[in-house]
Amino acid sequence: RGVGGPGRLRHRRPSLTMRMVVASDHAAVELRQEMAAVAVELGHEVTDLGPAPGEAVDYPVNGARVGRLVAAGEYDLGLIACGTGIGIGISANKVPGIRAAICSDAYSAKMSRAHNDANVLALGARVVGTGLARLIVETWLTTEFEGGRHARRVGLIAELDAAAGRQL
Ligand code: RB5
C-alpha cells in the first residue's frame, strides 16, 4: 500500500489495525491533519474531531474529549496537537487512564510507547515541522509497549489515577 507522492509512507499495512481519534485546537489544524494522514497511511482507522480550519476551539475541550474516548475504550489511541502540544497534552492527562506523551523528538515518542505505554501523543504545531512530526507519529504508532518491568510502573501510574479520584 502507500499513498504515493513525496514524503508519503510506503509501509505494508500492519497486521493490527487500530482505532485512532484525532483532535487539535485552532493553532494546529494542519499538523493534526498530517498526523491523521500518517495514521491512515499506516493502515489505521481514524476519526477526526476537528476543528475545521478557521474554527476556534479551546485546547482543554479537545484534549479532554480525546482523553475520555480513549479512556472509555472507544478508541485504542489518540493523536492531539495544539500550538506547543503542552496545553492539550496536560488536558488529556487530566482524564484518569490517560498517559499522554508530549513529544518533539522521535526517541521520546518511541520510549513513551515502549516504557510508558502512552495512549495519547501530543505534538506542537509551533514546535515541530512537518517532516519531524511525521517521523514522530510513525515512530509512536509502530512501537509496542515492552511490558515486563515497565508494566509494574505503568500499574503504579494507574494507582495514582485511582488515588486522585478517591473521595474523602
Ligand atoms: C493557542 O494560541 C495556544 O495557546 C495553544 O495552541 C497551545 O499552545 C497551548 O498550550
mmCIF file of C-alpha atoms and ligand atoms in Angstrom:
data_model
loop_
_atom_site.group_PDB
_atom_site.id
_atom_site.type_symbol
_atom_site.label_atom_id
_atom_site.label_comp_id
_atom_site.label_asym_id
_atom_site.label_seq_id
_atom_site.Cartn_x
_atom_site.Cartn_y
_atom_site.Cartn_z
ATOM 1 C CA ARG A 1 0.000 0.000 0.000
ATOM 2 C CA GLY A 2 1.145 3.570 0.234
ATOM 3 C CA VAL A 3 -0.476 6.786 -0.789
ATOM 4 C CA GLY A 4 2.350 7.840 -3.079
ATOM 5 C CA GLY A 5 3.906 11.222 -3.615
ATOM 6 C CA PRO A 6 6.925 12.755 -1.928
ATOM 7 C CA GLY A 7 7.163 12.174 1.782
ATOM 8 C CA ARG A 8 4.371 9.620 1.818
ATOM 9 C CA LEU A 9 4.895 6.395 3.735
ATOM 10 C CA ARG A 10 5.059 3.138 1.862
ATOM 11 C CA HIS A 11 4.810 0.715 4.734
ATOM 12 C CA ARG A 12 2.967 -2.524 4.453
ATOM 13 C CA ARG A 13 -0.275 -2.447 6.301
ATOM 14 C CA PRO A 14 0.387 -3.550 9.885
ATOM 15 C CA SER A 15 -1.403 -6.702 10.936
ATOM 16 C CA LEU A 16 -3.125 -4.790 13.726
ATOM 17 C CA THR A 17 -5.440 -2.021 12.636
ATOM 18 C CA MET A 18 -6.029 0.383 15.485
ATOM 19 C CA ARG A 19 -8.883 2.799 16.030
ATOM 20 C CA MET A 20 -7.438 6.279 16.345
ATOM 21 C CA VAL A 21 -9.101 9.505 17.433
ATOM 22 C CA VAL A 22 -7.514 12.781 16.415
ATOM 23 C CA ALA A 23 -8.165 16.369 17.535
ATOM 24 C CA SER A 24 -6.427 19.710 17.930
ATOM 25 C CA ASP A 25 -7.126 23.339 18.683
ATOM 26 C CA HIS A 26 -7.179 26.090 16.049
ATOM 27 C CA ALA A 27 -3.388 26.524 16.259
ATOM 28 C CA ALA A 28 -2.669 23.039 14.938
ATOM 29 C CA VAL A 29 -5.236 22.203 12.268
ATOM 30 C CA GLU A 30 -2.699 21.424 9.551
ATOM 31 C CA LEU A 31 -0.468 19.444 11.896
ATOM 32 C CA ARG A 32 -3.427 17.415 13.116
ATOM 33 C CA GLN A 33 -4.406 16.610 9.524
ATOM 34 C CA GLU A 34 -0.833 15.493 8.833
ATOM 35 C CA MET A 35 -0.859 13.296 11.944
ATOM 36 C CA ALA A 36 -4.122 11.751 10.815
ATOM 37 C CA ALA A 37 -2.682 11.161 7.345
ATOM 38 C CA VAL A 38 0.276 9.231 8.762
ATOM 39 C CA ALA A 39 -2.087 7.038 10.791
ATOM 40 C CA VAL A 40 -4.190 6.324 7.686
ATOM 41 C CA GLU A 41 -1.063 5.548 5.636
ATOM 42 C CA LEU A 42 -0.102 3.004 8.309
ATOM 43 C CA GLY A 43 -3.474 1.325 7.870
ATOM 44 C CA HIS A 44 -5.319 2.581 10.927
ATOM 45 C CA GLU A 45 -8.917 3.757 11.211
ATOM 46 C CA VAL A 46 -9.022 7.463 12.038
ATOM 47 C CA THR A 47 -11.811 9.617 13.429
ATOM 48 C CA ASP A 48 -11.031 13.334 13.216
ATOM 49 C CA LEU A 49 -12.842 15.522 15.760
ATOM 50 C CA GLY A 50 -11.583 18.776 14.240
ATOM 51 C CA PRO A 51 -11.702 21.722 14.427
ATOM 52 C CA ALA A 52 -12.230 22.804 10.834
ATOM 53 C CA PRO A 53 -9.878 25.497 9.514
ATOM 54 C CA GLY A 54 -10.927 28.886 10.875
ATOM 55 C CA GLU A 55 -12.929 27.415 13.760
ATOM 56 C CA ALA A 56 -11.658 28.315 17.245
ATOM 57 C CA VAL A 57 -11.572 25.565 19.893
ATOM 58 C CA ASP A 58 -10.018 25.820 23.356
ATOM 59 C CA TYR A 59 -7.386 23.104 23.732
ATOM 60 C CA PRO A 60 -8.722 21.745 27.076
ATOM 61 C CA VAL A 61 -12.011 20.885 25.387
ATOM 62 C CA ASN A 62 -10.492 18.717 22.687
ATOM 63 C CA GLY A 63 -7.770 17.303 24.926
ATOM 64 C CA ALA A 64 -10.430 16.088 27.332
ATOM 65 C CA ARG A 65 -12.665 14.782 24.515
ATOM 66 C CA VAL A 66 -9.891 12.612 23.139
ATOM 67 C CA GLY A 67 -8.853 11.540 26.620
ATOM 68 C CA ARG A 68 -12.361 10.442 27.579
ATOM 69 C CA LEU A 69 -12.864 8.499 24.346
ATOM 70 C CA VAL A 70 -9.561 6.646 24.704
ATOM 71 C CA ALA A 71 -10.049 6.021 28.429
ATOM 72 C CA ALA A 72 -13.529 4.638 27.693
ATOM 73 C CA GLY A 73 -12.048 2.185 25.192
ATOM 74 C CA GLU A 74 -13.920 3.622 22.223
ATOM 75 C CA TYR A 75 -10.551 4.204 20.548
ATOM 76 C CA ASP A 76 -7.205 2.479 21.007
ATOM 77 C CA LEU A 77 -5.009 5.574 20.807
ATOM 78 C CA GLY A 78 -5.321 9.347 20.449
ATOM 79 C CA LEU A 79 -3.361 11.911 18.465
ATOM 80 C CA ILE A 80 -3.671 15.531 19.589
ATOM 81 C CA ALA A 81 -1.993 18.836 18.828
ATOM 82 C CA CYS A 82 -2.047 22.495 19.816
ATOM 83 C CA GLY A 83 0.496 25.290 19.428
ATOM 84 C CA THR A 84 3.010 23.655 21.761
ATOM 85 C CA GLY A 85 1.342 20.309 22.428
ATOM 86 C CA ILE A 86 1.588 21.166 26.104
ATOM 87 C CA GLY A 87 -1.851 22.584 26.849
ATOM 88 C CA ILE A 88 -3.768 19.863 25.059
ATOM 89 C CA GLY A 89 -1.432 17.198 26.473
ATOM 90 C CA ILE A 90 -1.920 18.419 30.041
ATOM 91 C CA SER A 91 -5.668 18.468 29.447
ATOM 92 C CA ALA A 92 -5.762 14.897 28.137
ATOM 93 C CA ASN A 93 -3.690 13.771 31.111
ATOM 94 C CA LYS A 94 -6.385 15.034 33.492
ATOM 95 C CA VAL A 95 -8.555 12.122 32.360
ATOM 96 C CA PRO A 96 -7.904 9.020 34.526
ATOM 97 C CA GLY A 97 -6.317 6.269 32.461
ATOM 98 C CA ILE A 98 -4.693 8.625 30.001
ATOM 99 C CA ARG A 99 -0.934 8.641 29.569
ATOM 100 C CA ALA A 100 -0.372 11.442 27.068
ATOM 101 C CA ALA A 101 3.192 11.948 25.842
ATOM 102 C CA ILE A 102 4.072 15.465 24.731
ATOM 103 C CA CYS A 103 6.904 14.894 22.277
ATOM 104 C CA SER A 104 9.157 16.876 19.984
ATOM 105 C CA ASP A 105 11.620 14.091 19.122
ATOM 106 C CA ALA A 106 11.349 10.532 17.853
ATOM 107 C CA TYR A 107 13.320 8.977 20.737
ATOM 108 C CA SER A 108 10.894 10.284 23.343
ATOM 109 C CA ALA A 109 7.986 9.148 21.192
ATOM 110 C CA LYS A 110 9.450 5.652 20.935
ATOM 111 C CA MET A 111 10.151 5.368 24.647
ATOM 112 C CA SER A 112 6.737 6.736 25.573
ATOM 113 C CA ARG A 113 5.219 3.688 23.897
ATOM 114 C CA ALA A 114 7.908 1.138 24.852
ATOM 115 C CA HIS A 115 8.192 2.058 28.536
ATOM 116 C CA ASN A 116 5.186 4.194 29.456
ATOM 117 C CA ASP A 117 2.528 2.586 27.255
ATOM 118 C CA ALA A 118 1.457 6.093 26.266
ATOM 119 C CA ASN A 119 -2.033 6.021 24.806
ATOM 120 C CA VAL A 120 -2.125 9.612 23.524
ATOM 121 C CA LEU A 121 0.532 11.507 21.565
ATOM 122 C CA ALA A 122 0.603 15.322 21.739
ATOM 123 C CA LEU A 123 2.576 17.453 19.300
ATOM 124 C CA GLY A 124 3.083 21.204 18.954
ATOM 125 C CA ALA A 125 2.476 22.884 15.617
ATOM 126 C CA ARG A 126 4.776 25.757 16.596
ATOM 127 C CA VAL A 127 7.478 23.349 17.752
ATOM 128 C CA VAL A 128 7.924 20.638 15.126
ATOM 129 C CA GLY A 129 7.964 20.883 11.347
ATOM 130 C CA THR A 130 6.002 18.576 9.096
ATOM 131 C CA GLY A 131 8.826 16.114 8.420
ATOM 132 C CA LEU A 132 9.709 15.668 12.077
ATOM 133 C CA ALA A 133 6.052 15.430 13.057
ATOM 134 C CA ARG A 134 5.509 12.653 10.521
ATOM 135 C CA LEU A 135 8.553 10.766 11.829
ATOM 136 C CA ILE A 136 7.384 11.138 15.444
ATOM 137 C CA VAL A 137 3.899 9.861 14.647
ATOM 138 C CA GLU A 138 5.242 6.979 12.563
ATOM 139 C CA THR A 139 7.674 6.003 15.328
ATOM 140 C CA TRP A 140 4.985 6.235 18.001
ATOM 141 C CA LEU A 141 2.483 4.160 16.049
ATOM 142 C CA THR A 142 4.959 1.415 15.188
ATOM 143 C CA THR A 143 6.432 0.955 18.663
ATOM 144 C CA GLU A 144 4.835 -1.529 21.044
ATOM 145 C CA PHE A 145 4.786 -1.478 24.832
ATOM 146 C CA GLU A 146 7.547 -3.742 26.143
ATOM 147 C CA GLY A 147 5.658 -4.790 29.262
ATOM 148 C CA GLY A 148 7.790 -6.676 31.793
ATOM 149 C CA ARG A 149 9.231 -4.404 34.472
ATOM 150 C CA HIS A 150 7.582 -1.447 32.782
ATOM 151 C CA ALA A 151 4.117 -2.919 33.328
ATOM 152 C CA ARG A 152 4.504 -2.646 37.095
ATOM 153 C CA ARG A 153 5.430 1.032 36.784
ATOM 154 C CA VAL A 154 2.511 1.759 34.491
ATOM 155 C CA GLY A 155 0.381 -0.011 37.075
ATOM 156 C CA LEU A 156 1.662 2.449 39.661
ATOM 157 C CA ILE A 157 0.522 5.303 37.403
ATOM 158 C CA ALA A 158 -2.917 3.682 37.378
ATOM 159 C CA GLU A 159 -2.803 3.670 41.174
ATOM 160 C CA LEU A 160 -2.150 7.408 41.085
ATOM 161 C CA ASP A 161 -5.248 7.789 38.923
ATOM 162 C CA ALA A 162 -7.267 5.781 41.418
ATOM 163 C CA ALA A 163 -5.895 7.762 44.365
ATOM 164 C CA ALA A 164 -6.729 11.071 42.675
ATOM 165 C CA GLY A 165 -10.328 10.001 42.232
ATOM 166 C CA ARG A 166 -10.743 8.779 45.799
ATOM 167 C CA GLN A 167 -13.418 10.535 47.809
ATOM 168 C CA LEU A 168 -12.802 11.500 51.418
HETATM 169 C C1 RB5 B 1 -3.238 28.877 21.364
HETATM 170 O O1 RB5 B 1 -2.809 30.112 20.934
HETATM 171 C C2 RB5 B 1 -2.138 28.197 22.164
HETATM 172 O O2 RB5 B 1 -2.054 28.761 23.431
HETATM 173 C C3 RB5 B 1 -2.377 26.721 22.256
HETATM 174 O O3 RB5 B 1 -2.444 26.185 20.989
HETATM 175 C C4 RB5 B 1 -1.329 25.871 22.951
HETATM 176 O O4 RB5 B 1 -0.057 26.174 22.508
HETATM 177 C C5 RB5 B 1 -1.399 25.822 24.419
HETATM 178 O O5 RB5 B 1 -0.706 25.001 25.064
#
